[in-house]
Amino acid sequence: MTLPYCEPFKIKMVESLRKSTHAEREEWIRQASYNLFNLRSEQVFIDLLTDSGTGAMSDKQWGAIMTGDESYAGASSYYNLKEAIRDITGFEYFLPTHQGRAAENVLFSVLVKEGDIIPGNSHFDTTKGHIEFRKATAVDCTVAVARDIKATDPFKGNVDLDLLGKVLDETPRQKLGCIVMTVTNNTSGGQPVSMANLRGVRSLADRYGVPVIIDSARFAENAYFIRMREEGYSHKSIREIAREMFSYADGMTMSSKKDAIVNIGGFIGFRDKELFRKASTFNIMFEGFVTYGGMAGRDMNALAIGLYEGTEFEYLESRISQVARLGEKMRAAGIPLQLPLGGHAIFIDAGTFLPHIPAEEFPAQRLAVEFYLEGGIRSAEIGTIMADRDPVTRENRYPDLELVRLAVPRRVYTDNHMDYVAAAVSNVFERRNEIRRGLAIRWEAPIMRHFTVELDLLS
Ligand code: F0G
């Protein structure tokens, strides 16, 4: 018998969870204005809102916390991190930031100006926010097959190279700030980008003289998928694959809260000293001096170790297999999911789950509310609410897909938790026809509204 996948760690410390009653949850979600971000964590039983900053650090990472160097300038923790980043990514220069969006803010202060066009595969919402905040435009060139929820293409995170070429061709060079490649492609369902696609982007970028930036939040999971799915990589290590991925970029932004398994932190990697120098000025203004940039020394130490732990094959195998286990259980119950199953999360197709609720009533948000009511499970809407309004017309943008994301924190939950979630979602699926109406917005912020939106339940 082939031995099954198994976590390459054991548990040294546990945190208690409390189950609540349906009546309690009904009251709490009403008080939260049907926005799951407004719930207190004690009101949640299994928290799949995000895999960002929610992972469990290892004993080695906690040990390194105690030896953090909190010097303002030139801390040993900074040099530990610099060495790890150079080793894992190949980038010679780096700036620490307090998280991923801060890295975007600093880097885009140099690369993006009003009127620019920033093409890429689907930009994450903070990335798009930082582009639109500068009155520039993010152009999504993701392959069309990504919108076909049932298609099982192995690399649905790719950009359509013809489309990207067309955008580059039609835009004056001075308006091309950079190309952003997000690995894995979170917005399109945690889908990976192939090495061939990154290579293709590099050659287009060279032709038009545009820098390529990799939004690297889940670069290790992307490398795992390349190893499992792309010809010629099955015998390469995750770190070799990651190094090759980064070799096609001029720089990277990183939310360390994902694949580097820390609770806070980010950074920017650069190949070019001049770009690094320009960005350093903004880092000092927005984040902190160049050798800490919004991070404590202890956190830089933990991050340096997390970059290695997050790029171990056995760890990634158990992580991605756990996510797949959750997806397979739901698939067996007939629940419409995005395929192939993603790296960090399962994406449920709310449009098919609740076909009778129109996009104007936010079916994905309605479904996320229902999963909470059923089992105390917190998930995230990736649909019309998150798609936000067009910055010019202020009309709602209706995305091709209404998705609910169940993101799995790293090294936190057991397979029993996954089975519980699958059972709760299946229960909601069985009674889906009883959910008649969606939600209406009572209040929203002018940008990135999904974090703070207030809603009413329609009846
Ligand atoms: N890029 C990607 C692809 C992300 O998924 C995120 C965050 C960021 C950038 C921003 O990083 O949160 O450290 O500032 N994604 C989280 C999520 C919030 O839930 O997917 P950050």
CSV table of C-alpha atoms and ligand atoms in Angstrom, one decimal:
chain,number,residue,atom,x,y,z
A,1,MET,CA,0.0,0.0,0.0
A,2,THR,CA,1.3,3.5,-0.8
A,3,LEU,CA,1.6,5.4,2.4
A,4,PRO,CA,-0.7,8.5,2.6
A,5,TYR,CA,0.4,12.1,3.0
A,6,CYS,CA,1.1,13.0,6.5
A,7,GLU,CA,2.1,16.3,8.3
A,8,PRO,CA,5.8,16.6,8.8
A,9,PHE,CA,5.3,18.0,12.3
A,10,LYS,CA,3.6,17.3,15.6
A,11,ILE,CA,1.6,19.6,17.8
A,12,LYS,CA,3.2,21.1,20.9
A,13,MET,CA,0.7,23.7,21.9
A,14,VAL,CA,-3.1,24.0,21.4
A,15,GLU,CA,-5.7,26.8,21.5
A,16,SER,CA,-9.3,26.0,22.7
A,17,LEU,CA,-12.2,26.6,20.4
A,18,ARG,CA,-15.8,27.1,21.6
A,19,LYS,CA,-18.8,25.9,19.6
A,20,SER,CA,-21.8,28.3,19.7
A,21,THR,CA,-25.5,27.8,19.1
A,22,HIS,CA,-27.4,28.7,16.0
A,23,ALA,CA,-29.4,31.3,18.0
A,24,GLU,CA,-26.2,33.0,19.2
A,25,ARG,CA,-24.8,33.1,15.7
A,26,GLU,CA,-28.0,34.6,14.3
A,27,GLU,CA,-27.7,37.4,16.8
A,28,TRP,CA,-23.9,37.9,16.3
A,29,ILE,CA,-24.1,38.1,12.5
A,30,ARG,CA,-27.0,40.6,12.6
A,31,GLN,CA,-24.9,42.8,15.0
A,32,ALA,CA,-22.0,42.4,12.5
A,33,SER,CA,-24.2,43.8,9.7
A,34,TYR,CA,-23.8,40.5,7.8
A,35,ASN,CA,-20.2,41.3,7.2
A,36,LEU,CA,-18.0,38.5,8.5
A,37,PHE,CA,-15.0,40.8,9.0
A,38,ASN,CA,-17.1,42.4,11.8
A,39,LEU,CA,-17.4,39.2,13.8
A,40,ARG,CA,-15.2,38.7,16.9
A,41,SER,CA,-12.9,35.7,16.6
A,42,GLU,CA,-14.5,34.1,19.7
A,43,GLN,CA,-17.8,34.1,17.7
A,44,VAL,CA,-16.2,31.9,15.0
A,45,PHE,CA,-15.6,28.1,15.4
A,46,ILE,CA,-13.5,27.4,12.3
A,47,ASP,CA,-11.9,30.5,10.7
A,48,LEU,CA,-11.4,30.2,7.0
A,49,LEU,CA,-11.6,33.9,6.3
A,50,THR,CA,-8.0,34.0,5.2
A,51,ASP,CA,-4.8,32.1,5.2
A,52,SER,CA,-3.0,35.4,5.7
A,53,GLY,CA,-1.1,35.8,9.0
A,54,THR,CA,-3.1,33.0,10.5
A,55,GLY,CA,-0.5,30.2,10.3
A,56,ALA,CA,1.1,28.4,13.2
A,57,MET,CA,4.8,29.2,13.7
A,58,SER,CA,7.2,26.4,14.5
A,59,ASP,CA,9.3,25.9,17.6
A,60,LYS,CA,12.3,27.1,15.7
A,61,GLN,CA,10.5,30.3,14.7
A,62,TRP,CA,9.4,31.0,18.2
A,63,GLY,CA,12.9,30.3,19.4
A,64,ALA,CA,14.2,32.9,16.9
A,65,ILE,CA,11.7,35.4,18.3
A,66,MET,CA,13.7,35.3,21.6
A,67,THR,CA,17.0,36.2,19.8
A,68,GLY,CA,15.6,39.0,17.7
A,69,ASP,CA,17.9,42.0,17.5
A,70,GLU,CA,15.9,45.2,18.0
A,71,SER,CA,18.6,47.7,17.0
A,72,TYR,CA,17.2,50.5,14.9
A,73,ALA,CA,19.9,50.2,12.2
A,74,GLY,CA,21.9,47.2,11.0
A,75,ALA,CA,20.3,44.6,13.3
A,76,SER,CA,21.6,41.0,12.9
A,77,SER,CA,17.9,40.0,12.3
A,78,TYR,CA,17.9,42.2,9.2
A,79,TYR,CA,21.0,40.4,7.9
A,80,ASN,CA,19.5,37.0,8.7
A,81,LEU,CA,16.5,37.9,6.6
A,82,LYS,CA,18.6,39.4,3.8
A,83,GLU,CA,20.6,36.2,3.6
A,84,ALA,CA,17.4,34.0,3.5
A,85,ILE,CA,15.8,36.2,0.8
A,86,ARG,CA,18.9,36.2,-1.4
A,87,ASP,CA,19.2,32.4,-1.0
A,88,ILE,CA,15.5,31.6,-1.7
A,89,THR,CA,14.6,34.3,-4.3
A,90,GLY,CA,18.0,35.3,-5.8
A,91,PHE,CA,17.2,39.0,-5.2
A,92,GLU,CA,20.3,40.9,-4.1
A,93,TYR,CA,18.5,43.9,-2.6
A,94,PHE,CA,15.5,44.0,-0.4
A,95,LEU,CA,13.4,46.3,1.8
A,96,PRO,CA,11.4,45.0,4.8
A,97,THR,CA,7.8,46.3,5.0
A,98,HIS,CA,5.1,45.6,7.6
A,99,GLN,CA,3.0,43.5,5.1
A,100,GLY,CA,2.3,42.9,1.5
A,101,ARG,CA,0.2,45.9,0.7
A,102,ALA,CA,2.9,48.1,2.2
A,103,ALA,CA,5.4,46.6,-0.2
A,104,GLU,CA,3.0,47.5,-3.0
A,105,ASN,CA,2.6,51.0,-1.7
A,106,VAL,CA,6.4,51.6,-1.5
A,107,LEU,CA,7.2,50.0,-4.9
A,108,PHE,CA,4.3,51.5,-6.8
A,109,SER,CA,5.4,54.9,-5.4
A,110,VAL,CA,8.3,54.5,-7.8
A,111,LEU,CA,6.9,52.5,-10.6
A,112,VAL,CA,3.3,53.7,-11.0
A,113,LYS,CA,2.0,57.2,-11.9
A,114,GLU,CA,-1.3,58.7,-13.0
A,115,GLY,CA,-2.5,57.4,-16.4
A,116,ASP,CA,-0.3,54.3,-16.3
A,117,ILE,CA,-1.4,50.9,-17.5
A,118,ILE,CA,-0.4,48.0,-15.3
A,119,PRO,CA,-1.2,44.7,-17.0
A,120,GLY,CA,-0.9,41.2,-15.4
A,121,ASN,CA,-2.9,38.2,-14.3
A,122,SER,CA,-5.7,39.1,-11.9
A,123,HIS,CA,-4.3,41.7,-9.5
A,124,PHE,CA,-5.2,41.1,-5.9
A,125,ASP,CA,-7.6,43.7,-4.4
A,126,THR,CA,-4.9,45.7,-2.5
A,127,THR,CA,-2.7,45.6,-5.5
A,128,LYS,CA,-5.5,47.0,-7.7
A,129,GLY,CA,-6.3,49.5,-4.9
A,130,HIS,CA,-2.8,50.8,-4.9
A,131,ILE,CA,-2.8,51.1,-8.7
A,132,GLU,CA,-6.2,52.8,-8.8
A,133,PHE,CA,-5.3,55.1,-5.9
A,134,ARG,CA,-2.6,56.5,-8.2
A,135,LYS,CA,-5.1,57.0,-11.0
A,136,ALA,CA,-3.6,54.2,-13.0
A,137,THR,CA,-5.4,51.2,-14.5
A,138,ALA,CA,-4.9,47.5,-13.7
A,139,VAL,CA,-5.6,45.4,-16.8
A,140,ASP,CA,-6.4,41.8,-16.2
A,141,CYS,CA,-5.0,39.6,-18.9
A,142,THR,CA,-5.7,36.2,-17.2
A,143,VAL,CA,-6.4,33.3,-19.6
A,144,ALA,CA,-10.1,33.1,-20.6
A,145,VAL,CA,-10.2,29.5,-19.4
A,146,ALA,CA,-9.9,30.8,-15.8
A,147,ARG,CA,-13.5,31.9,-16.1
A,148,ASP,CA,-14.6,28.4,-16.9
A,149,ILE,CA,-15.1,27.1,-13.4
A,150,LYS,CA,-15.2,23.4,-14.5
A,151,ALA,CA,-12.2,23.4,-16.8
A,152,THR,CA,-9.4,21.4,-15.3
A,153,ASP,CA,-6.5,23.1,-17.1
A,154,PRO,CA,-3.4,22.8,-14.8
A,155,PHE,CA,-2.4,26.5,-15.0
A,156,LYS,CA,-5.5,28.7,-14.9
A,157,GLY,CA,-3.5,31.4,-13.2
A,158,ASN,CA,-1.6,32.2,-16.4
A,159,VAL,CA,-1.8,35.4,-18.4
A,160,ASP,CA,-3.0,35.2,-22.0
A,161,LEU,CA,0.3,36.1,-23.7
A,162,ASP,CA,-1.4,37.3,-26.9
A,163,LEU,CA,-3.6,39.6,-24.9
A,164,LEU,CA,-0.7,40.9,-22.8
A,165,GLY,CA,1.3,41.4,-26.0
A,166,LYS,CA,-1.6,43.4,-27.4
A,167,VAL,CA,-1.9,45.6,-24.3
A,168,LEU,CA,1.9,46.2,-24.4
A,169,ASP,CA,1.8,47.0,-28.0
A,170,GLU,CA,-1.1,49.5,-27.8
A,171,THR,CA,0.2,51.4,-24.7
A,172,PRO,CA,2.9,54.1,-25.1
A,173,ARG,CA,6.1,52.9,-23.3
A,174,GLN,CA,6.1,55.8,-20.9
A,175,LYS,CA,2.6,54.7,-19.6
A,176,LEU,CA,3.8,51.1,-18.9
A,177,GLY,CA,4.7,51.1,-15.2
A,178,CYS,CA,5.3,47.4,-14.8
A,179,ILE,CA,3.7,44.0,-15.4
A,180,VAL,CA,2.4,42.3,-12.2
A,181,MET,CA,2.3,38.5,-12.1
A,182,THR,CA,0.5,37.1,-9.0
A,183,VAL,CA,1.6,33.7,-8.0
A,184,THR,CA,-0.6,31.8,-7.2
A,185,ASN,CA,-3.4,33.8,-8.8
A,186,ASN,CA,-5.5,34.3,-5.7
A,187,THR,CA,-8.4,36.2,-7.4
A,188,SER,CA,-8.9,33.6,-10.0
A,189,GLY,CA,-9.1,30.8,-7.4
A,190,GLY,CA,-5.6,30.1,-6.0
A,191,GLN,CA,-4.6,28.8,-9.5
A,192,PRO,CA,-0.9,28.5,-10.4
A,193,VAL,CA,1.1,30.2,-13.1
A,194,SER,CA,3.4,27.9,-15.2
A,195,MET,CA,7.1,28.4,-15.6
A,196,ALA,CA,6.5,28.6,-19.4
A,197,ASN,CA,4.1,31.4,-18.9
A,198,LEU,CA,6.5,33.3,-16.7
A,199,ARG,CA,9.2,32.8,-19.3
A,200,GLY,CA,6.8,34.1,-22.0
A,201,VAL,CA,6.0,37.2,-19.9
A,202,ARG,CA,9.8,37.8,-19.5
A,203,SER,CA,10.4,37.7,-23.2
A,204,LEU,CA,7.4,40.1,-23.9
A,205,ALA,CA,8.7,42.4,-21.1
A,206,ASP,CA,12.1,42.5,-22.7
A,207,ARG,CA,10.7,43.3,-26.1
A,208,TYR,CA,8.8,46.3,-24.7
A,209,GLY,CA,11.3,47.3,-22.0
A,210,VAL,CA,8.9,46.9,-19.0
A,211,PRO,CA,9.8,45.6,-15.6
A,212,VAL,CA,8.2,42.4,-14.3
A,213,ILE,CA,7.1,42.3,-10.7
A,214,ILE,CA,6.0,39.0,-9.0
A,215,ASP,CA,3.4,39.4,-6.3
A,216,SER,CA,4.8,36.4,-4.4
A,217,ALA,CA,2.5,35.8,-1.5
A,218,ARG,CA,2.0,32.1,-2.4
A,219,PHE,CA,5.2,31.5,-4.5
A,220,ALA,CA,6.0,28.3,-2.8
A,221,GLU,CA,2.6,26.8,-3.4
A,222,ASN,CA,3.0,27.9,-7.1
A,223,ALA,CA,6.3,26.1,-7.2
A,224,TYR,CA,4.7,23.0,-5.8
A,225,PHE,CA,2.1,23.0,-8.6
A,226,ILE,CA,4.9,23.5,-11.2
A,227,ARG,CA,6.7,20.5,-9.8
A,228,MET,CA,3.5,18.4,-9.8
A,229,ARG,CA,2.1,19.5,-13.1
A,230,GLU,CA,4.7,20.9,-15.5
A,231,GLU,CA,6.9,18.8,-17.6
A,232,GLY,CA,10.6,18.8,-16.6
A,233,TYR,CA,10.2,19.9,-13.0
A,234,SER,CA,9.2,16.7,-11.2
A,235,HIS,CA,12.7,16.1,-10.0
A,236,LYS,CA,13.5,19.7,-9.0
A,237,SER,CA,13.3,20.9,-5.5
A,238,ILE,CA,10.8,23.6,-4.6
A,239,ARG,CA,13.6,26.0,-3.9
A,240,GLU,CA,15.2,25.4,-7.4
A,241,ILE,CA,11.8,26.0,-9.0
A,242,ALA,CA,11.2,29.2,-6.9
A,243,ARG,CA,14.7,30.5,-7.9
A,244,GLU,CA,13.9,30.0,-11.6
A,245,MET,CA,10.5,31.7,-11.2
A,246,PHE,CA,12.1,34.7,-9.7
A,247,SER,CA,14.8,34.7,-12.3
A,248,TYR,CA,12.2,36.0,-14.8
A,249,ALA,CA,11.3,39.0,-12.7
A,250,ASP,CA,12.9,42.4,-11.9
A,251,GLY,CA,11.5,42.5,-8.5
A,252,MET,CA,9.0,41.0,-6.1
A,253,THR,CA,6.5,42.1,-3.5
A,254,MET,CA,5.8,39.7,-0.7
A,255,SER,CA,3.1,39.3,1.9
A,256,SER,CA,5.1,37.1,4.2
A,257,LYS,CA,1.9,36.3,6.1
A,258,LYS,CA,1.1,33.5,3.6
A,259,ASP,CA,3.9,31.2,2.3
A,260,ALA,CA,6.5,32.3,4.7
A,261,ILE,CA,4.2,31.3,7.7
A,262,VAL,CA,4.6,34.3,9.9
A,263,ASN,CA,1.8,36.4,11.5
A,264,ILE,CA,3.0,39.7,10.2
A,265,GLY,CA,5.6,41.0,7.7
A,266,GLY,CA,6.4,41.6,4.1
A,267,PHE,CA,9.2,42.7,1.8
A,268,ILE,CA,10.2,43.9,-1.6
A,269,GLY,CA,13.0,42.2,-3.6
A,270,PHE,CA,15.0,44.0,-6.3
A,271,ARG,CA,17.7,43.1,-8.8
A,272,ASP,CA,18.5,46.7,-9.7
A,273,LYS,CA,20.3,48.9,-7.2
A,274,GLU,CA,18.9,52.1,-8.6
A,275,LEU,CA,15.3,51.0,-8.2
A,276,PHE,CA,16.1,49.8,-4.7
A,277,ARG,CA,17.6,53.2,-3.9
A,278,LYS,CA,14.6,55.1,-5.1
A,279,ALA,CA,12.2,52.8,-3.2
A,280,SER,CA,14.3,53.2,-0.1
A,281,THR,CA,13.3,56.8,0.3
A,282,PHE,CA,9.6,55.8,0.2
A,283,ASN,CA,10.3,53.0,2.6
A,284,ILE,CA,11.8,55.4,5.1
A,285,MET,CA,8.8,57.7,4.7
A,286,PHE,CA,6.0,55.1,4.9
A,287,GLU,CA,7.5,52.0,6.7
A,288,GLY,CA,10.7,52.7,8.7
A,289,PHE,CA,14.4,52.7,8.2
A,290,VAL,CA,15.7,50.4,5.5
A,291,THR,CA,16.9,47.7,7.9
A,292,TYR,CA,13.6,47.2,9.7
A,293,GLY,CA,10.9,48.8,7.5
A,294,GLY,CA,7.9,48.3,9.9
A,295,MET,CA,9.1,44.9,11.3
A,296,ALA,CA,10.5,44.1,14.7
A,297,GLY,CA,13.8,42.4,14.7
A,298,ARG,CA,12.2,39.3,16.2
A,299,ASP,CA,9.7,39.1,13.4
A,300,MET,CA,12.4,39.4,10.8
A,301,ASN,CA,14.2,36.4,12.5
A,302,ALA,CA,11.0,34.3,12.4
A,303,LEU,CA,10.5,35.2,8.7
A,304,ALA,CA,14.0,34.2,7.8
A,305,ILE,CA,13.2,30.7,9.1
A,306,GLY,CA,9.6,30.6,7.7
A,307,LEU,CA,11.0,31.2,4.2
A,308,TYR,CA,12.8,27.9,4.5
A,309,GLU,CA,10.0,25.9,6.2
A,310,GLY,CA,7.5,27.1,3.7
A,311,THR,CA,9.6,25.8,0.8
A,312,GLU,CA,10.0,22.3,2.1
A,313,PHE,CA,8.3,19.7,-0.2
A,314,GLU,CA,6.8,17.5,2.5
A,315,TYR,CA,5.2,20.5,4.2
A,316,LEU,CA,3.7,21.7,1.0
A,317,GLU,CA,2.5,18.3,0.1
A,318,SER,CA,0.6,17.9,3.4
A,319,ARG,CA,-0.7,21.5,3.2
A,320,ILE,CA,-2.0,21.2,-0.4
A,321,SER,CA,-3.3,17.7,0.2
A,322,GLN,CA,-5.3,18.9,3.2
A,323,VAL,CA,-6.9,21.7,1.1
A,324,ALA,CA,-7.7,19.0,-1.6
A,325,ARG,CA,-9.2,16.7,1.0
A,326,LEU,CA,-11.7,19.5,1.9
A,327,GLY,CA,-12.5,20.0,-1.7
A,328,GLU,CA,-12.9,16.3,-2.6
A,329,LYS,CA,-15.4,15.9,0.3
A,330,MET,CA,-17.4,18.8,-1.0
A,331,ARG,CA,-17.2,17.6,-4.6
A,332,ALA,CA,-18.5,14.2,-3.5
A,333,ALA,CA,-21.6,16.0,-2.1
A,334,GLY,CA,-22.2,17.7,-5.4
A,335,ILE,CA,-21.2,21.2,-4.3
A,336,PRO,CA,-20.1,23.3,-7.3
A,337,LEU,CA,-16.4,24.2,-6.9
A,338,GLN,CA,-13.8,25.8,-8.9
A,339,LEU,CA,-11.5,23.2,-10.5
A,340,PRO,CA,-8.8,22.2,-10.3
A,341,LEU,CA,-8.7,22.6,-6.5
A,342,GLY,CA,-6.6,25.6,-5.6
A,343,GLY,CA,-3.5,25.7,-3.4
A,344,HIS,CA,-4.6,27.7,-0.3
A,345,ALA,CA,-8.3,27.6,-0.5
A,346,ILE,CA,-11.5,26.0,-1.9
A,347,PHE,CA,-13.6,28.3,-4.0
A,348,ILE,CA,-17.3,27.6,-4.0
A,349,ASP,CA,-19.3,28.7,-7.0
A,350,ALA,CA,-22.1,30.7,-5.4
A,351,GLY,CA,-23.8,31.5,-8.7
A,352,THR,CA,-24.5,27.8,-9.3
A,353,PHE,CA,-25.2,27.1,-5.6
A,354,LEU,CA,-27.8,29.8,-5.3
A,355,PRO,CA,-28.9,30.4,-9.0
A,356,HIS,CA,-32.1,32.1,-7.9
A,357,ILE,CA,-30.3,35.0,-6.1
A,358,PRO,CA,-29.3,37.7,-8.6
A,359,ALA,CA,-25.8,39.3,-8.5
A,360,GLU,CA,-27.5,42.5,-7.3
A,361,GLU,CA,-28.3,40.7,-4.0
A,362,PHE,CA,-24.7,39.4,-3.5
A,363,PRO,CA,-25.2,35.6,-3.6
A,364,ALA,CA,-21.6,34.8,-2.5
A,365,GLN,CA,-21.9,37.0,0.6
A,366,ARG,CA,-25.3,35.4,1.3
A,367,LEU,CA,-23.8,32.0,1.1
A,368,ALA,CA,-20.9,32.9,3.4
A,369,VAL,CA,-23.4,34.2,5.9
A,370,GLU,CA,-25.2,30.9,5.7
A,371,PHE,CA,-22.1,28.8,6.3
A,372,TYR,CA,-21.5,30.9,9.4
A,373,LEU,CA,-25.1,30.3,10.6
A,374,GLU,CA,-24.8,26.5,9.9
A,375,GLY,CA,-21.5,25.7,11.5
A,376,GLY,CA,-19.8,28.9,12.9
A,377,ILE,CA,-17.5,28.8,9.8
A,378,ARG,CA,-16.1,32.1,8.6
A,379,SER,CA,-15.3,32.4,4.9
A,380,ALA,CA,-14.8,35.3,2.4
A,381,GLU,CA,-16.8,36.6,-0.5
A,382,ILE,CA,-15.0,37.0,-3.7
A,383,GLY,CA,-17.8,38.3,-5.8
A,384,THR,CA,-19.7,41.6,-6.5
A,385,ILE,CA,-19.0,43.1,-3.2
A,386,MET,CA,-15.2,42.6,-3.5
A,387,ALA,CA,-15.2,43.6,-7.2
A,388,ASP,CA,-16.3,47.0,-5.9
A,389,ARG,CA,-17.4,50.0,-8.1
A,390,ASP,CA,-15.8,51.2,-11.2
A,391,PRO,CA,-13.6,54.1,-10.1
A,392,VAL,CA,-14.9,56.3,-13.0
A,393,THR,CA,-18.5,55.4,-13.5
A,394,ARG,CA,-19.1,54.4,-9.8
A,395,GLU,CA,-21.3,51.6,-11.1
A,396,ASN,CA,-21.1,48.1,-9.5
A,397,ARG,CA,-18.6,45.9,-11.3
A,398,TYR,CA,-20.1,42.4,-11.8
A,399,PRO,CA,-17.4,39.8,-12.0
A,400,ASP,CA,-17.7,36.7,-14.1
A,401,LEU,CA,-17.9,34.5,-11.0
A,402,GLU,CA,-19.5,34.8,-7.6
A,403,LEU,CA,-17.2,32.8,-5.3
A,404,VAL,CA,-17.0,32.0,-1.6
A,405,ARG,CA,-13.5,31.3,-0.6
A,406,LEU,CA,-12.7,28.9,2.2
A,407,ALA,CA,-9.0,29.7,2.9
A,408,VAL,CA,-7.1,27.2,5.0
A,409,PRO,CA,-4.6,28.5,7.5
A,410,ARG,CA,-1.2,26.8,7.5
A,411,ARG,CA,-0.4,24.1,10.1
A,412,VAL,CA,-3.5,25.1,12.2
A,413,TYR,CA,-6.5,22.8,11.6
A,414,THR,CA,-6.7,19.0,11.5
A,415,ASP,CA,-8.4,16.9,8.9
A,416,ASN,CA,-11.3,16.5,11.3
A,417,HIS,CA,-11.8,20.2,11.1
A,418,MET,CA,-11.9,19.9,7.3
A,419,ASP,CA,-14.5,17.1,7.6
A,420,TYR,CA,-16.6,19.3,9.8
A,421,VAL,CA,-16.5,22.1,7.3
A,422,ALA,CA,-17.4,19.8,4.4
A,423,ALA,CA,-20.4,18.5,6.4
A,424,ALA,CA,-21.7,21.9,7.3
A,425,VAL,CA,-21.4,23.1,3.7
A,426,SER,CA,-23.2,20.0,2.5
A,427,ASN,CA,-26.0,20.7,4.9
A,428,VAL,CA,-26.5,24.1,3.5
A,429,PHE,CA,-26.3,22.7,0.0
A,430,GLU,CA,-29.2,20.3,0.8
A,431,ARG,CA,-31.4,23.1,1.9
A,432,ARG,CA,-30.2,25.7,-0.7
A,433,ASN,CA,-33.7,26.2,-2.1
A,434,GLU,CA,-34.9,27.5,1.3
A,435,ILE,CA,-32.5,30.5,0.9
A,436,ARG,CA,-34.8,32.8,-1.1
A,437,ARG,CA,-33.2,36.2,-1.0
A,438,GLY,CA,-29.8,37.9,-0.7
A,439,LEU,CA,-28.5,41.1,0.9
A,440,ALA,CA,-28.7,44.8,0.3
A,441,ILE,CA,-25.9,47.3,1.1
A,442,ARG,CA,-26.8,49.8,3.8
A,443,TRP,CA,-23.3,51.6,3.9
A,444,GLU,CA,-20.1,51.2,2.0
A,445,ALA,CA,-16.6,52.8,1.9
A,446,PRO,CA,-15.5,54.5,-1.3
A,447,ILE,CA,-12.6,52.0,-2.0
A,448,MET,CA,-12.1,48.4,-0.9
A,449,ARG,CA,-15.6,48.3,0.4
A,450,HIS,CA,-15.7,44.6,1.3
A,451,PHE,CA,-13.8,45.1,4.6
A,452,THR,CA,-16.3,47.4,6.2
A,453,VAL,CA,-19.5,47.1,4.2
A,454,GLU,CA,-22.7,47.0,6.2
A,455,LEU,CA,-25.6,44.9,4.9
A,456,ASP,CA,-29.2,44.0,5.5
A,457,LEU,CA,-30.7,40.6,5.0
A,458,LEU,CA,-33.5,40.8,2.5
A,459,SER,CA,-36.7,38.7,3.3
B,1,F0G,N1,-1.1,39.9,-2.9
B,1,F0G,C1,-1.8,38.8,-2.8
B,1,F0G,C2,-1.9,37.8,-3.9
B,1,F0G,C3,-2.6,38.6,-1.6
B,1,F0G,O1,-3.3,37.5,-1.5
B,1,F0G,C4,-2.5,39.6,-0.6
B,1,F0G,C5,-3.3,39.4,0.6
B,1,F0G,C6,-1.7,40.7,-0.7
B,1,F0G,C7,-1.0,40.8,-1.9
B,1,F0G,C8,-1.6,41.8,0.3
B,1,F0G,O2,-0.8,41.3,1.4
B,1,F0G,O3,-2.4,41.3,3.3
B,1,F0G,O4,0.1,41.2,3.6
B,1,F0G,O5,-1.0,43.3,2.9
B,1,F0G,N2,-4.2,38.6,0.7
B,1,F0G,C9,-5.0,38.3,1.9
B,1,F0G,C10,-6.0,37.2,1.6
B,1,F0G,C11,-5.5,39.4,2.7
B,1,F0G,O6,-6.9,37.0,2.4
B,1,F0G,O7,-6.0,36.6,0.5
B,1,F0G,P1,-1.1,41.8,2.9
